Short mmCIF file of C-alpha atoms in Angstrom, two decimals:
data_model
loop_
_atom_site.label_atom_id
_atom_site.label_comp_id
_atom_site.label_asym_id
_atom_site.label_seq_id
_atom_site.Cartn_x
_atom_site.Cartn_y
_atom_site.Cartn_z
CA MET A 224 -64.18 -81.84 25.19
CA GLN A 225 -66.84 -79.32 26.08
CA SER A 226 -70.09 -79.33 24.17
CA PRO A 227 -71.07 -76.27 22.07
CA LYS A 228 -73.92 -75.58 24.54
CA ASN A 229 -71.55 -75.32 27.51
CA MET A 230 -69.17 -73.12 25.59
CA MET A 231 -72.02 -70.70 24.78
CA ARG A 232 -73.08 -70.53 28.44
CA LYS A 233 -69.52 -69.64 29.50
CA ALA A 234 -69.29 -66.91 26.86
CA ILE A 235 -72.57 -65.31 28.00
CA LEU A 236 -71.51 -65.48 31.66
CA SER A 237 -68.15 -63.81 30.88
CA ALA A 238 -69.89 -60.99 29.01
CA CYS A 239 -72.27 -60.37 31.94
CA VAL A 240 -69.37 -60.24 34.41
CA ALA A 241 -67.54 -57.70 32.22
CA VAL A 242 -70.54 -55.35 31.89
CA LEU A 243 -71.78 -55.55 35.51
CA PRO A 244 -69.20 -53.07 37.05
CA ALA A 245 -70.02 -50.46 34.41
CA LEU A 246 -73.72 -50.72 35.21
CA LEU A 247 -73.19 -50.52 38.99
CA TYR A 248 -70.59 -47.71 39.22
CA GLY A 249 -71.07 -45.68 36.05
CA GLY A 250 -67.57 -46.47 34.80
CA GLY A 251 -66.36 -47.68 31.48
CA ALA A 252 -67.95 -46.62 28.27
CA LEU A 253 -71.26 -45.57 29.85
CA GLY A 254 -69.55 -43.22 32.32
CA THR A 255 -67.57 -41.61 29.54
CA GLN A 256 -70.74 -41.14 27.51
CA GLU A 257 -72.58 -39.37 30.36
CA GLN A 258 -69.69 -36.99 30.96
CA ALA A 259 -69.54 -36.12 27.28
CA VAL A 260 -73.07 -34.64 27.29
CA PRO A 261 -72.58 -30.82 27.33
CA PRO A 262 -74.54 -28.81 29.93
CA GLN A 263 -77.61 -27.07 28.53
CA GLU A 264 -77.43 -23.30 28.36
CA LYS A 265 -80.12 -21.34 30.24
CA ALA A 266 -82.76 -20.27 27.80
CA ALA A 267 -83.32 -16.52 27.47
CA PRO A 268 -86.70 -15.29 28.77
CA PRO A 269 -89.26 -14.57 26.06
CA PRO A 270 -89.92 -10.93 25.14
CA GLY A 271 -92.24 -9.22 27.62
CA ALA A 272 -91.53 -11.73 30.41
CA ILE A 273 -91.14 -10.38 33.97
CA ASP A 274 -87.53 -10.38 35.17
CA THR A 275 -87.32 -12.22 38.51
CA ASN A 276 -83.53 -12.01 38.86
CA PRO A 277 -82.86 -10.46 42.33
CA ALA A 278 -79.74 -8.74 41.04
CA ASN A 279 -81.80 -6.89 38.45
CA LEU A 280 -84.63 -6.12 40.84
CA ALA A 281 -82.36 -4.68 43.55
CA ALA A 282 -81.91 -1.27 41.91
CA PRO A 283 -85.11 0.04 40.33
CA LYS A 284 -84.81 2.77 37.77
CA PRO A 285 -85.69 6.28 38.93
CA SER A 286 -89.06 7.72 38.03
CA SER A 287 -89.21 11.09 36.38
CA GLU A 288 -92.14 11.99 38.63
CA ILE A 289 -91.70 11.15 42.28
CA LYS A 290 -94.75 11.71 44.43
CA ILE A 291 -94.02 13.82 47.49
CA PRO A 292 -96.21 12.96 50.51
CA GLY A 293 -98.08 15.94 51.97
CA ALA A 294 -97.51 18.18 48.95
CA ALA A 295 -99.98 21.02 48.41
CA PRO A 296 -102.41 20.54 45.50
CA VAL A 297 -100.69 22.96 43.14
CA ASP A 298 -99.88 22.62 39.46
CA VAL A 299 -96.09 22.26 39.27
CA LYS A 300 -96.18 23.54 35.68
CA THR A 301 -97.91 26.86 36.45
CA TYR A 302 -97.58 27.63 40.17
CA VAL A 303 -95.06 30.41 40.78
CA ILE A 304 -93.01 30.02 43.96
CA GLY A 305 -92.89 32.97 46.35
CA ALA A 306 -91.29 33.99 49.63
CA GLU A 307 -92.47 32.06 52.71
CA ASP A 308 -93.46 29.01 50.64
CA VAL A 309 -92.18 25.73 52.07
CA ILE A 310 -90.88 23.47 49.33
CA PHE A 311 -89.58 19.91 49.34
CA ILE A 312 -86.66 18.87 47.17
CA LYS A 313 -86.27 15.16 46.48
CA VAL A 314 -83.01 13.99 44.91
CA TRP A 315 -83.23 10.32 43.99
CA ARG A 316 -80.88 8.21 46.13
CA ASP A 317 -79.39 11.23 47.91
CA ALA A 318 -80.97 11.95 51.28
CA ASP A 319 -78.24 14.47 52.18
CA VAL A 320 -79.42 16.90 49.51
CA SER A 321 -83.15 16.13 49.83
CA GLY A 322 -85.27 17.95 52.39
CA GLN A 323 -87.64 20.80 53.25
CA PHE A 324 -86.68 24.38 52.49
CA LEU A 325 -88.34 27.65 53.48
CA VAL A 326 -88.09 30.30 50.79
CA ARG A 327 -86.45 33.28 52.47
CA PRO A 328 -87.64 36.89 52.08
CA ASP A 329 -84.82 37.40 49.55
CA GLY A 330 -86.41 34.67 47.41
CA ARG A 331 -83.65 32.10 47.84
CA ILE A 332 -83.12 28.71 49.42
CA SER A 333 -79.86 27.12 50.57
CA VAL A 334 -79.30 23.67 49.05
CA PRO A 335 -76.46 21.37 50.20
CA LEU A 336 -73.53 21.09 47.75
CA ILE A 337 -74.67 23.97 45.52
CA GLY A 338 -75.46 26.79 47.97
CA ASP A 339 -78.06 29.51 47.42
CA VAL A 340 -80.59 29.05 44.62
CA THR A 341 -83.21 31.58 43.56
CA ALA A 342 -86.67 30.04 43.97
CA THR A 343 -89.13 32.94 43.70
CA GLY A 344 -90.57 33.71 40.31
CA ARG A 345 -90.10 30.12 39.13
CA THR A 346 -92.37 27.15 38.81
CA PRO A 347 -91.41 23.90 40.59
CA GLU A 348 -90.49 22.40 37.20
CA GLN A 349 -88.15 25.29 36.40
CA LEU A 350 -86.53 25.02 39.82
CA GLU A 351 -86.06 21.26 39.32
CA LYS A 352 -84.07 21.86 36.15
CA ASP A 353 -81.87 24.55 37.70
CA ILE A 354 -81.03 22.38 40.73
CA ALA A 355 -80.37 19.32 38.55
CA ASP A 356 -78.02 21.30 36.29
CA ARG A 357 -76.01 22.51 39.30
CA LEU A 358 -75.94 19.12 41.01
CA ALA A 359 -74.59 17.51 37.82
CA LYS A 360 -71.13 18.76 38.86
CA PHE A 361 -71.28 16.54 41.95
CA ILE A 362 -73.81 13.77 41.17
CA LYS A 363 -74.03 11.72 37.99
CA ASP A 364 -77.37 12.24 36.21
CA PRO A 365 -79.24 13.67 39.24
CA GLN A 366 -83.00 13.02 39.33
CA VAL A 367 -84.67 16.00 41.07
CA ASN A 368 -88.29 16.61 42.02
CA VAL A 369 -89.68 19.75 43.67
CA GLY A 370 -93.02 19.95 45.45
CA ILE A 371 -94.83 22.65 47.41
CA LEU A 372 -95.50 21.54 50.99
CA SER A 373 -97.26 24.72 52.10
CA VAL A 374 -98.18 27.99 50.45
CA GLY A 375 -97.07 31.02 52.46
CA SER A 376 -96.57 33.55 49.68
CA LYS A 377 -100.12 33.63 48.35
CA LYS A 378 -102.83 34.42 50.86
CA TYR A 379 -106.17 36.16 51.12
CA PHE A 380 -107.65 37.58 54.29
CA ILE A 381 -111.17 37.54 55.71
CA LEU A 382 -112.05 40.01 58.45
CA GLY A 383 -115.17 40.76 60.43
CA GLU A 384 -118.33 38.77 61.11
CA VAL A 385 -117.28 35.28 60.03
CA ASN A 386 -116.69 32.26 62.24
CA ARG A 387 -113.01 31.84 61.34
CA PRO A 388 -111.46 35.18 60.37
CA GLY A 389 -107.81 35.27 59.39
CA ALA A 390 -105.37 34.50 56.59
CA PHE A 391 -105.96 31.62 54.16
CA PRO A 392 -103.54 30.15 51.61
CA LEU A 393 -104.49 30.72 48.00
CA VAL A 394 -103.41 27.31 46.74
CA VAL A 395 -106.03 26.77 44.04
CA PRO A 396 -108.32 29.22 42.20
CA THR A 397 -110.83 30.42 44.81
CA ASN A 398 -113.82 32.72 44.41
CA VAL A 399 -115.48 34.88 47.07
CA LEU A 400 -118.22 32.38 47.86
CA GLU A 401 -115.70 29.57 48.36
CA ALA A 402 -113.60 31.82 50.59
CA LEU A 403 -116.58 32.56 52.82
CA VAL A 404 -117.24 28.83 53.14
CA ASN A 405 -113.60 28.29 54.10
CA ALA A 406 -114.08 30.88 56.84
CA GLY A 407 -116.88 28.84 58.37
CA GLY A 408 -119.77 31.04 57.24
CA PHE A 409 -121.31 34.09 58.85
CA ARG A 410 -121.95 35.04 62.42
CA ASP A 411 -125.48 35.87 63.49
CA PHE A 412 -125.49 39.60 62.75
CA ALA A 413 -123.31 39.67 59.63
CA ASN A 414 -124.37 41.92 56.77
CA GLN A 415 -124.60 39.39 53.93
CA THR A 416 -125.71 41.85 51.27
CA LYS A 417 -122.78 44.25 51.25
CA ILE A 418 -119.49 42.39 51.59
CA LEU A 419 -116.40 44.37 50.61
CA ILE A 420 -113.35 43.01 48.73
CA LEU A 421 -110.26 45.23 48.82
CA ARG A 422 -107.53 44.76 46.19
CA GLY A 423 -104.86 47.42 46.37
CA ASP A 424 -106.54 50.70 45.46
CA LYS A 425 -109.58 48.90 44.02
CA HIS A 426 -112.64 47.58 45.80
CA PHE A 427 -115.53 45.27 44.86
CA THR A 428 -118.82 44.46 46.52
CA PHE A 429 -120.41 41.07 46.95
CA ASN A 430 -124.05 40.31 47.78
CA TYR A 431 -124.17 36.83 49.22
CA LYS A 432 -127.96 36.49 48.98
CA GLN A 433 -128.06 37.51 45.32
CA VAL A 434 -125.27 35.14 44.26
CA THR A 435 -126.67 32.17 46.18
CA HIS A 436 -130.02 32.75 44.45
CA GLY A 437 -128.43 32.77 41.00
CA LYS A 438 -128.49 36.54 40.52
CA LYS A 439 -125.54 38.66 39.35
CA PRO A 440 -122.98 35.81 39.42
CA GLU A 441 -120.32 38.20 38.08
CA GLN A 442 -119.93 39.44 41.67
CA ASN A 443 -118.37 36.10 42.58
CA ILE A 444 -114.88 37.03 41.38
CA LEU A 445 -111.74 34.96 41.68
CA LEU A 446 -109.47 36.12 44.47
CA GLU A 447 -105.90 37.27 44.00
CA PRO A 448 -103.03 37.13 46.50
CA GLY A 449 -103.40 39.87 49.09
CA ASP A 450 -107.17 40.35 48.66
CA LYS A 451 -109.05 41.31 51.81
CA ILE A 452 -112.69 40.32 52.33
CA ILE A 453 -114.47 42.42 54.92
CA VAL A 454 -117.81 41.29 56.38
CA ASN A 455 -119.46 43.94 58.58
#
């Protein structure tokens, strides 16, 4: 008859043999318990966190103001487009419609999909809206930007004894003194005291020496399209 001590040793050994496979191979009750643990759901990012999901970053939202490289420094809210201006139309995600357009003498441009559009007499912002409204028949929610690449409709002219006579674009407000600087200054024998500005049937005189010495600054008028400055 076995002693109680030997019987206890056999019982402990049997229990160890029964548990050992479960510990080594993940089977039995332990394996079932591990499989029962539900997977943790991915926590939502906190408010204000930067989204790093490539799927969300692949298609950025359009900007209401797209910068057009090389655009002339004009105010798109106030500048009025004229014939011979070169404008750039940018339609977001549509290169076929985007491009450069010369305003024809009849005041129109030809835009793909929508045909002729009147450009003269409108600001770039007004032209944007008209083009977007027409493109809406072909493109869902079109984002349109219009910029002025070069000003051909608004010019002033400087003739006579200056270093660079010719036509100059009137892109920004320009007075007589600034115009003379743009023309490279005077030649050696230029009459600087009696410069003539012709504007239609009107004429003005400009004394360079007086204005540059702070006298009679009212002579330094702002130029208008078509003005002619004559330096004898």
